[in-house]
Structures are given as C-alpha cells and as structure tokens.
mmCIF file of C-alpha atoms in Angstrom:
data_model
loop_
_atom_site.group_PDB
_atom_site.id
_atom_site.type_symbol
_atom_site.label_atom_id
_atom_site.label_comp_id
_atom_site.label_asym_id
_atom_site.label_seq_id
_atom_site.Cartn_x
_atom_site.Cartn_y
_atom_site.Cartn_z
ATOM 1 C CA UNK A 1 -46.207 14.178 -77.223
ATOM 2 C CA UNK A 2 -44.840 11.877 -75.540
ATOM 3 C CA UNK A 3 -42.204 12.496 -72.451
ATOM 4 C CA UNK A 4 -40.167 9.419 -72.103
ATOM 5 C CA UNK A 5 -39.295 9.340 -68.610
ATOM 6 C CA UNK A 6 -40.953 13.100 -68.276
ATOM 7 C CA UNK A 7 -41.142 14.048 -64.924
ATOM 8 C CA UNK A 8 -41.172 10.338 -63.107
ATOM 9 C CA UNK A 9 -38.190 9.747 -61.256
ATOM 10 C CA UNK A 10 -35.798 7.361 -63.492
ATOM 11 C CA UNK A 11 -34.582 3.891 -61.729
ATOM 12 C CA UNK A 12 -32.164 1.618 -64.287
ATOM 13 C CA UNK A 13 -33.754 -1.610 -64.454
ATOM 14 C CA UNK A 14 -30.782 -4.138 -62.606
ATOM 15 C CA UNK A 15 -31.356 -1.311 -59.061
ATOM 16 C CA UNK A 16 -35.117 -2.903 -59.647
ATOM 17 C CA UNK A 17 -36.624 -3.293 -55.201
ATOM 18 C CA UNK A 18 -39.052 -5.092 -54.948
ATOM 19 C CA UNK A 19 -41.680 -2.623 -54.090
ATOM 20 C CA UNK A 20 -41.279 -0.892 -57.725
ATOM 21 C CA UNK A 21 -43.877 0.396 -59.754
ATOM 22 C CA UNK A 22 -42.787 1.784 -63.707
ATOM 23 C CA UNK A 23 -43.507 2.455 -66.711
ATOM 24 C CA UNK A 24 -41.397 2.101 -69.769
ATOM 25 C CA UNK A 25 -42.854 4.014 -73.342
ATOM 26 C CA UNK A 26 -40.387 2.605 -75.538
ATOM 27 C CA UNK A 27 -40.411 3.408 -79.786
ATOM 28 C CA UNK A 28 -37.084 1.764 -80.435
ATOM 29 C CA UNK A 29 -37.392 -3.366 -80.248
ATOM 30 C CA UNK A 30 -33.534 -3.119 -79.365
ATOM 31 C CA UNK A 31 -34.433 -0.732 -76.281
ATOM 32 C CA UNK A 32 -36.736 -2.964 -75.245
ATOM 33 C CA UNK A 33 -35.264 -5.680 -75.300
ATOM 34 C CA UNK A 34 -32.320 -5.013 -73.371
ATOM 35 C CA UNK A 35 -34.260 -3.628 -71.103
ATOM 36 C CA UNK A 36 -36.658 -6.959 -70.853
ATOM 37 C CA UNK A 37 -33.368 -9.099 -70.677
ATOM 38 C CA UNK A 38 -32.222 -6.927 -67.702
ATOM 39 C CA UNK A 39 -35.647 -7.849 -66.010
ATOM 40 C CA UNK A 40 -35.648 -11.281 -66.489
ATOM 41 C CA UNK A 41 -31.919 -11.756 -65.414
ATOM 42 C CA UNK A 42 -31.963 -9.755 -62.622
ATOM 43 C CA UNK A 43 -35.239 -11.672 -62.219
ATOM 44 C CA UNK A 44 -33.502 -15.299 -62.251
ATOM 45 C CA UNK A 45 -30.034 -13.766 -59.852
ATOM 46 C CA UNK A 46 -33.221 -12.518 -57.281
ATOM 47 C CA UNK A 47 -34.604 -15.240 -57.064
ATOM 48 C CA UNK A 48 -37.699 -14.112 -57.796
ATOM 49 C CA UNK A 49 -41.157 -15.592 -59.915
ATOM 50 C CA UNK A 50 -41.400 -14.437 -63.420
ATOM 51 C CA UNK A 51 -44.729 -13.707 -64.803
ATOM 52 C CA UNK A 52 -44.815 -12.955 -68.359
ATOM 53 C CA UNK A 53 -48.337 -10.704 -68.981
ATOM 54 C CA UNK A 54 -48.087 -10.446 -73.037
ATOM 55 C CA UNK A 55 -50.468 -8.511 -75.200
ATOM 56 C CA UNK A 56 -52.179 -9.325 -78.446
ATOM 57 C CA UNK A 57 -49.603 -10.482 -81.460
ATOM 58 C CA UNK A 58 -46.841 -11.317 -78.335
ATOM 59 C CA UNK A 59 -44.362 -14.434 -77.736
ATOM 60 C CA UNK A 60 -46.890 -17.269 -77.272
ATOM 61 C CA UNK A 61 -43.926 -19.687 -75.297
ATOM 62 C CA UNK A 62 -40.410 -18.884 -73.079
ATOM 63 C CA UNK A 63 -38.646 -19.582 -76.116
ATOM 64 C CA UNK A 64 -40.432 -17.430 -77.964
ATOM 65 C CA UNK A 65 -40.096 -14.290 -75.203
ATOM 66 C CA UNK A 66 -36.575 -15.761 -74.342
ATOM 67 C CA UNK A 67 -35.170 -14.417 -77.944
ATOM 68 C CA UNK A 68 -37.255 -11.346 -78.393
ATOM 69 C CA UNK A 69 -34.817 -10.202 -75.299
ATOM 70 C CA UNK A 70 -31.234 -11.350 -77.642
ATOM 71 C CA UNK A 71 -29.059 -12.968 -74.552
ATOM 72 C CA UNK A 72 -25.658 -12.065 -76.017
ATOM 73 C CA UNK A 73 -24.577 -15.364 -74.077
ATOM 74 C CA UNK A 74 -27.158 -17.943 -75.355
ATOM 75 C CA UNK A 75 -31.060 -17.695 -73.332
ATOM 76 C CA UNK A 76 -31.181 -18.160 -69.741
ATOM 77 C CA UNK A 77 -32.830 -21.654 -68.453
ATOM 78 C CA UNK A 78 -36.014 -19.744 -66.748
ATOM 79 C CA UNK A 79 -37.752 -23.439 -66.229
ATOM 80 C CA UNK A 80 -39.806 -23.321 -64.191
ATOM 81 C CA UNK A 81 -39.703 -19.723 -62.847
ATOM 82 C CA UNK A 82 -40.913 -17.997 -66.034
ATOM 83 C CA UNK A 83 -44.432 -18.385 -66.935
ATOM 84 C CA UNK A 84 -46.241 -16.546 -69.318
ATOM 85 C CA UNK A 85 -50.321 -15.529 -69.942
ATOM 86 C CA UNK A 86 -51.670 -14.801 -73.479
ATOM 87 C CA UNK A 87 -53.858 -11.819 -74.085
ATOM 88 C CA UNK A 88 -56.929 -14.937 -73.965
ATOM 89 C CA UNK A 89 -56.307 -15.973 -70.209
ATOM 90 C CA UNK A 90 -57.123 -12.701 -69.114
ATOM 91 C CA UNK A 91 -59.639 -11.575 -71.905
ATOM 92 C CA UNK A 92 -63.978 -12.086 -71.574
ATOM 93 C CA UNK A 93 -66.368 -14.250 -73.513
ATOM 94 C CA UNK A 94 -66.213 -10.773 -76.004
ATOM 95 C CA UNK A 95 -62.587 -10.965 -76.005
ATOM 96 C CA UNK A 96 -61.957 -7.689 -74.009
ATOM 97 C CA UNK A 97 -59.581 -7.548 -71.695
ATOM 98 C CA UNK A 98 -60.640 -8.035 -67.589
ATOM 99 C CA UNK A 99 -58.393 -5.907 -64.568
ATOM 100 C CA UNK A 100 -60.779 -9.177 -62.789
ATOM 101 C CA UNK A 101 -58.972 -11.793 -64.315
ATOM 102 C CA UNK A 102 -55.936 -9.928 -64.447
ATOM 103 C CA UNK A 103 -56.352 -9.865 -60.498
ATOM 104 C CA UNK A 104 -57.159 -13.752 -60.470
ATOM 105 C CA UNK A 105 -54.024 -14.632 -62.114
ATOM 106 C CA UNK A 106 -51.610 -11.879 -60.734
ATOM 107 C CA UNK A 107 -53.136 -13.729 -57.117
ATOM 108 C CA UNK A 108 -52.066 -17.423 -57.879
ATOM 109 C CA UNK A 109 -48.639 -16.246 -59.302
ATOM 110 C CA UNK A 110 -48.298 -14.553 -55.649
ATOM 111 C CA UNK A 111 -48.925 -17.603 -54.096
ATOM 112 C CA UNK A 112 -47.277 -20.196 -55.708
ATOM 113 C CA UNK A 113 -44.122 -18.580 -55.587
ATOM 114 C CA UNK A 114 -44.127 -18.301 -51.839
ATOM 115 C CA UNK A 115 -44.516 -21.684 -52.123
ATOM 116 C CA UNK A 116 -41.677 -22.600 -54.825
ATOM 117 C CA UNK A 117 -39.490 -20.838 -52.174
ATOM 118 C CA UNK A 118 -39.102 -16.980 -54.946
ATOM 119 C CA UNK A 119 -37.839 -13.783 -52.543
ATOM 120 C CA UNK A 120 -40.556 -12.283 -54.721
ATOM 121 C CA UNK A 121 -42.841 -12.211 -57.397
ATOM 122 C CA UNK A 122 -41.738 -10.485 -60.545
ATOM 123 C CA UNK A 123 -43.460 -8.975 -63.154
ATOM 124 C CA UNK A 124 -43.622 -7.840 -66.743
ATOM 125 C CA UNK A 125 -46.632 -6.166 -68.369
ATOM 126 C CA UNK A 126 -46.895 -5.885 -72.400
ATOM 127 C CA UNK A 127 -50.361 -5.297 -72.689
ATOM 128 C CA UNK A 128 -50.618 -1.400 -75.010
ATOM 129 C CA UNK A 129 -51.640 -3.262 -77.836
ATOM 130 C CA UNK A 130 -55.227 -3.885 -75.863
ATOM 131 C CA UNK A 131 -56.233 -0.190 -76.081
ATOM 132 C CA UNK A 132 -58.357 0.035 -78.668
ATOM 133 C CA UNK A 133 -61.031 2.840 -77.544
ATOM 134 C CA UNK A 134 -61.495 4.615 -74.310
ATOM 135 C CA UNK A 135 -62.524 1.390 -72.243
ATOM 136 C CA UNK A 136 -59.093 -0.222 -73.154
ATOM 137 C CA UNK A 137 -58.178 2.883 -71.753
ATOM 138 C CA UNK A 138 -60.222 2.837 -67.851
ATOM 139 C CA UNK A 139 -59.508 -1.573 -67.953
ATOM 140 C CA UNK A 140 -56.215 -0.956 -68.149
ATOM 141 C CA UNK A 141 -56.030 1.723 -64.473
ATOM 142 C CA UNK A 142 -58.309 -0.185 -63.224
ATOM 143 C CA UNK A 143 -55.331 -2.857 -63.830
ATOM 144 C CA UNK A 144 -52.094 -0.483 -62.734
ATOM 145 C CA UNK A 145 -53.942 1.139 -59.864
ATOM 146 C CA UNK A 146 -55.635 -3.523 -59.216
ATOM 147 C CA UNK A 147 -51.540 -3.715 -58.681
ATOM 148 C CA UNK A 148 -50.767 -1.289 -57.573
ATOM 149 C CA UNK A 149 -52.999 -1.620 -54.548
ATOM 150 C CA UNK A 150 -52.423 -5.463 -54.002
ATOM 151 C CA UNK A 151 -48.892 -6.575 -55.649
ATOM 152 C CA UNK A 152 -46.626 -3.499 -55.254
ATOM 153 C CA UNK A 153 -44.983 -4.052 -51.907
ATOM 154 C CA UNK A 154 -41.578 -5.299 -50.523
ATOM 155 C CA UNK A 155 -43.239 -9.218 -52.083
ATOM 156 C CA UNK A 156 -43.946 -8.029 -55.685
ATOM 157 C CA UNK A 157 -41.918 -5.293 -58.176
ATOM 158 C CA UNK A 158 -43.702 -4.704 -61.905
ATOM 159 C CA UNK A 159 -42.829 -3.880 -65.443
ATOM 160 C CA UNK A 160 -45.434 -1.648 -67.939
ATOM 161 C CA UNK A 161 -43.758 -1.459 -71.537
ATOM 162 C CA UNK A 162 -46.256 0.453 -74.092
ATOM 163 C CA UNK A 163 -45.242 0.532 -77.123
ATOM 164 C CA UNK A 164 -45.715 4.247 -78.143
ATOM 165 C CA UNK A 165 -45.665 3.561 -81.675
ATOM 166 C CA UNK A 166 -48.809 1.357 -81.229
ATOM 167 C CA UNK A 167 -50.063 3.872 -78.555
ATOM 168 C CA UNK A 168 -52.516 7.139 -78.244
ATOM 169 C CA UNK A 169 -50.463 9.888 -77.100
ATOM 170 C CA UNK A 170 -52.907 11.193 -74.824
ATOM 171 C CA UNK A 171 -53.665 7.715 -73.009
ATOM 172 C CA UNK A 172 -49.674 6.828 -72.477
ATOM 173 C CA UNK A 173 -49.785 10.014 -70.678
ATOM 174 C CA UNK A 174 -52.636 9.520 -68.778
ATOM 175 C CA UNK A 175 -51.066 5.843 -68.176
ATOM 176 C CA UNK A 176 -48.124 6.717 -67.498
ATOM 177 C CA UNK A 177 -48.919 9.104 -64.401
ATOM 178 C CA UNK A 178 -50.737 5.164 -62.804
ATOM 179 C CA UNK A 179 -46.628 4.996 -62.524
ATOM 180 C CA UNK A 180 -44.342 6.241 -59.987
ATOM 181 C CA UNK A 181 -41.250 5.542 -62.036
ATOM 182 C CA UNK A 182 -39.531 5.058 -64.977
ATOM 183 C CA UNK A 183 -37.146 2.886 -66.494
ATOM 184 C CA UNK A 184 -34.126 2.362 -68.930
ATOM 185 C CA UNK A 185 -31.194 -0.275 -69.008
ATOM 186 C CA UNK A 186 -28.531 0.021 -67.511
ATOM 187 C CA UNK A 187 -25.540 2.705 -67.900
ATOM 188 C CA UNK A 188 -22.464 1.747 -70.184
ATOM 189 C CA UNK A 189 -20.040 3.257 -67.736
ATOM 190 C CA UNK A 190 -20.957 3.892 -63.939
ATOM 191 C CA UNK A 191 -18.203 5.121 -61.414
ATOM 192 C CA UNK A 192 -17.890 6.797 -58.513
ATOM 193 C CA UNK A 193 -17.752 9.907 -60.671
ATOM 194 C CA UNK A 194 -18.853 8.885 -64.148
ATOM 195 C CA UNK A 195 -22.241 7.154 -65.423
ATOM 196 C CA UNK A 196 -22.854 6.216 -69.414
ATOM 197 C CA UNK A 197 -26.076 5.204 -70.674
ATOM 198 C CA UNK A 198 -27.236 4.324 -74.103
ATOM 199 C CA UNK A 199 -30.440 5.776 -75.669
ATOM 200 C CA UNK A 200 -32.635 5.109 -77.854
ATOM 201 C CA UNK A 201 -34.763 7.912 -79.245
ATOM 202 C CA UNK A 202 -33.207 9.477 -80.776
ATOM 203 C CA UNK A 203 -29.001 6.921 -81.144
ATOM 204 C CA UNK A 204 -26.858 7.576 -78.539
ATOM 205 C CA UNK A 205 -25.610 8.156 -74.769
ATOM 206 C CA UNK A 206 -26.360 10.121 -72.068
ATOM 207 C CA UNK A 207 -22.695 10.440 -70.461
ATOM 208 C CA UNK A 208 -23.633 12.688 -66.623
ATOM 209 C CA UNK A 209 -20.217 12.708 -64.308
ATOM 210 C CA UNK A 210 -16.610 13.821 -64.695
ATOM 211 C CA UNK A 211 -13.747 12.795 -68.034
ATOM 212 C CA UNK A 212 -10.598 13.049 -67.020
ATOM 213 C CA UNK A 213 -7.824 10.711 -67.415
ATOM 214 C CA UNK A 214 -8.602 8.250 -65.148
ATOM 215 C CA UNK A 215 -11.361 7.663 -67.035
ATOM 216 C CA UNK A 216 -10.678 8.166 -71.105
ATOM 217 C CA UNK A 217 -11.654 4.315 -71.283
ATOM 218 C CA UNK A 218 -14.936 4.656 -70.433
ATOM 219 C CA UNK A 219 -15.654 7.098 -72.308
ATOM 220 C CA UNK A 220 -13.436 5.400 -75.239
ATOM 221 C CA UNK A 221 -15.505 1.928 -74.860
ATOM 222 C CA UNK A 222 -19.038 3.924 -74.921
ATOM 223 C CA UNK A 223 -18.498 5.532 -77.835
ATOM 224 C CA UNK A 224 -17.581 2.490 -78.949
ATOM 225 C CA UNK A 225 -20.466 0.460 -78.820
ATOM 226 C CA UNK A 226 -22.620 3.143 -80.613
ATOM 227 C CA UNK A 227 -20.049 3.090 -83.541
ATOM 228 C CA UNK A 228 -22.043 1.587 -85.959
ATOM 229 C CA UNK A 229 -25.078 3.442 -85.209
ATOM 230 C CA UNK A 230 -26.695 3.976 -88.745
ATOM 231 C CA UNK A 231 -27.384 7.473 -88.579
ATOM 232 C CA UNK A 232 -26.924 10.267 -86.372
ATOM 233 C CA UNK A 233 -25.817 10.031 -82.493
ATOM 234 C CA UNK A 234 -26.430 12.505 -80.266
ATOM 235 C CA UNK A 235 -24.630 13.348 -77.354
ATOM 236 C CA UNK A 236 -26.539 14.309 -74.314
ATOM 237 C CA UNK A 237 -24.556 16.208 -71.811
ATOM 238 C CA UNK A 238 -26.888 18.838 -69.443
ATOM 239 C CA UNK A 239 -25.149 17.161 -67.301
ATOM 240 C CA UNK A 240 -21.420 16.525 -67.585
ATOM 241 C CA UNK A 241 -20.082 18.604 -64.823
ATOM 242 C CA UNK A 242 -15.918 17.801 -65.984
ATOM 243 C CA UNK A 243 -14.517 17.119 -69.016
ATOM 244 C CA UNK A 244 -11.044 17.752 -69.755
ATOM 245 C CA UNK A 245 -8.620 18.014 -73.448
ATOM 246 C CA UNK A 246 -8.419 14.369 -73.255
ATOM 247 C CA UNK A 247 -12.077 13.862 -73.190
ATOM 248 C CA UNK A 248 -13.010 16.128 -76.019
ATOM 249 C CA UNK A 249 -10.447 15.173 -78.271
ATOM 250 C CA UNK A 250 -12.144 10.853 -77.666
ATOM 251 C CA UNK A 251 -14.888 13.191 -79.181
ATOM 252 C CA UNK A 252 -13.310 14.706 -81.675
ATOM 253 C CA UNK A 253 -12.379 11.802 -83.167
ATOM 254 C CA UNK A 254 -15.444 9.695 -82.025
ATOM 255 C CA UNK A 255 -17.056 13.109 -84.864
ATOM 256 C CA UNK A 256 -14.564 12.444 -87.602
ATOM 257 C CA UNK A 257 -14.926 8.671 -87.379
ATOM 258 C CA UNK A 258 -18.682 8.856 -87.805
ATOM 259 C CA UNK A 259 -18.629 11.305 -90.581
ATOM 260 C CA UNK A 260 -15.806 9.040 -93.274
ATOM 261 C CA UNK A 261 -19.988 7.221 -92.723
ATOM 262 C CA UNK A 262 -21.308 9.948 -93.407
ATOM 263 C CA UNK A 263 -23.290 10.617 -90.512
ATOM 264 C CA UNK A 264 -22.733 12.900 -87.698
ATOM 265 C CA UNK A 265 -22.450 13.632 -83.887
ATOM 266 C CA UNK A 266 -24.604 15.953 -82.075
ATOM 267 C CA UNK A 267 -23.694 16.904 -78.635
ATOM 268 C CA UNK A 268 -26.168 18.650 -76.842
ATOM 269 C CA UNK A 269 -26.453 20.319 -73.447
ATOM 270 C CA UNK A 270 -23.068 21.287 -73.059
ATOM 271 C CA UNK A 271 -21.975 23.868 -69.915
ATOM 272 C CA UNK A 272 -21.076 27.374 -72.541
ATOM 273 C CA UNK A 273 -17.924 27.097 -70.756
ATOM 274 C CA UNK A 274 -17.355 23.675 -72.827
ATOM 275 C CA UNK A 275 -18.604 25.220 -75.840
ATOM 276 C CA UNK A 276 -16.719 27.902 -75.400
ATOM 277 C CA UNK A 277 -13.314 25.900 -75.289
ATOM 278 C CA UNK A 278 -14.286 24.225 -78.691
ATOM 279 C CA UNK A 279 -15.149 27.626 -80.344
ATOM 280 C CA UNK A 280 -11.659 28.605 -79.550
ATOM 281 C CA UNK A 281 -9.555 25.003 -80.129
ATOM 282 C CA UNK A 282 -11.943 25.426 -83.865
ATOM 283 C CA UNK A 283 -12.900 22.036 -82.812
ATOM 284 C CA UNK A 284 -16.309 22.763 -83.610
ATOM 285 C CA UNK A 285 -15.030 22.970 -87.546
ATOM 286 C CA UNK A 286 -15.003 19.110 -87.325
ATOM 287 C CA UNK A 287 -16.579 17.113 -89.691
ATOM 288 C CA UNK A 288 -19.370 15.239 -88.617
ATOM 289 C CA UNK A 289 -19.806 17.922 -85.415
ATOM 290 C CA UNK A 290 -23.252 19.128 -84.893
ATOM 291 C CA UNK A 291 -23.217 21.647 -81.732
ATOM 292 C CA UNK A 292 -27.321 20.859 -80.036
ATOM 293 C CA UNK A 293 -28.440 23.770 -77.273
ATOM 294 C CA UNK A 294 -26.139 24.794 -74.428
ATOM 295 C CA UNK A 295 -27.401 23.364 -71.342
ATOM 296 C CA UNK A 296 -29.371 26.107 -69.370
ATOM 297 C CA UNK A 297 -28.950 27.266 -65.996
#
C-alpha cells in the first residue's frame, strides 16, 4: 500500500528551498491545486524560473495551469517566468517518454534562468500519466536520478507529482523512494505552540502542539476551514501535547454542528489521558463524535 508520506521527511510547500527534491502523492484534486498554487506563488516571491512538466492530459498553456490552481485572489502574473513543457516535447518519435530529451530541456531552462537573473530553477513535474508499463517506470526512475544528480543543488528545486488514482501502487512505491522528502500544503495555523495542517485523504486536519486559551481562536478558524466538507472529517491528534477544556469544547461544538448535517467527526491519536477526560465528562456521547484509535506510546 502506498502512503502519501511514508518514511520520508515531510516539508510544507512554502518551506521548500533550492536543493529540495520532494514528491507529492495525491488522490485529491483539491490537494494538488492548493499545493501547486503554493509552489507557483513561492516561485513568484523568490524570483525563480518556473518550469512545469505536463504529462498527457496536462494543462496546455498558462491559463489552463493557473485555472487548475484555483487562486482565491485571481491568478498571479507569471509572464516570462513560467514555461510549460508538453508531453510531445519530451517524447521520442514513437511517443515514449525520453529522459535525455527532458534533461536537455532542463539544462536550457536553467541557462535561460541564469541569464535572465532568476534565483533558481523551480521544477513542477506531473508525469505520472506517462506510466503504462515497467519500461515507463524505468524511464521515470532515470529521469528522477538525472534530476537529482544534475539539478537539485543550490540553484534548483523540484516537486514531482504522482496521482494515486492513476498509477500502479508498486510503481509509486518505487518512484516515491527516489525522493528524500514529501511535500504537503502550508499550515492553516503555525505559531510557536500550535500547528494545524489541512489533510485530504480522508479530509480533515492534523493538529500538533498545545491548545490553550491563547490558541482557541486559531483552532476555531481551522475547524471552520473544513466545516463545509461533504462527508465525515478526521482530526489527527497524535502530536497534541496539551489540550485544555476550552479546546475540547470547541471540538465537541464542531462535532454537534457536523451531526446536524448528518456527518461525523473522528478524533484519532488522542493521548490516553485525554480520552479518559472525554469519557469522564460524558462527551464521548456527543452527537457526531467518533473516537478513533488512541495514540500508542
């Protein structure tokens, strides 16, 4: 079974730096849109040359790519900064993906970027649709190796996207292992004590750190961000070190609101003492609340 992060070190998209080679294994169009949008905006802010490698069925031009990202404030102006490479440009005459052709295109983009004064080459690759058989897996592994050997340094960074819904699990395991890091969307909340990150499979939030009176507002806003999700929501809480009664009340209120829409909220990874508190107070019977597996210490 393919796990989106597995044993690789996880990095938020906004924290990527030259030298990073990360993968995104996704099965949610929303997740890819948010992450790709963050990757492009990061390139705009950092003044990077951006190269998007589009596989079969990928966006044919700038407008199609920017529309895919669903920017809330409208698409940014990336004229002259963003280049899109179509599948035909990196394929042989027989229509097979050709790593050497792609390597030439990367070199040319890196050279142009340096001449034009950009900080680094920022590569977003969506080549999973090229996977048809074992030979294609071998070719993509060769591409990943060439990318790591020649371009992942202080002048380049890359995110390779693979759709879990379209790729063979065994091939994905092999390709994911070629990346030292996995990438995820930027946190909804990031303070000295609390981090909350949107998750997508299943939909919900991952909550880390401490929830006290000073962070109730942050937690309330994060919960609101998934209030419109259709279906059950999972809150992954194995890294929650402290959760006060006010924070628990926020979770119970959220569960009741979800129950009114005939959906549930699952709390997973809670420390045993927090489970005991919920049970002693009687909140384990809260409408809409489902208590998942406790955190194993």
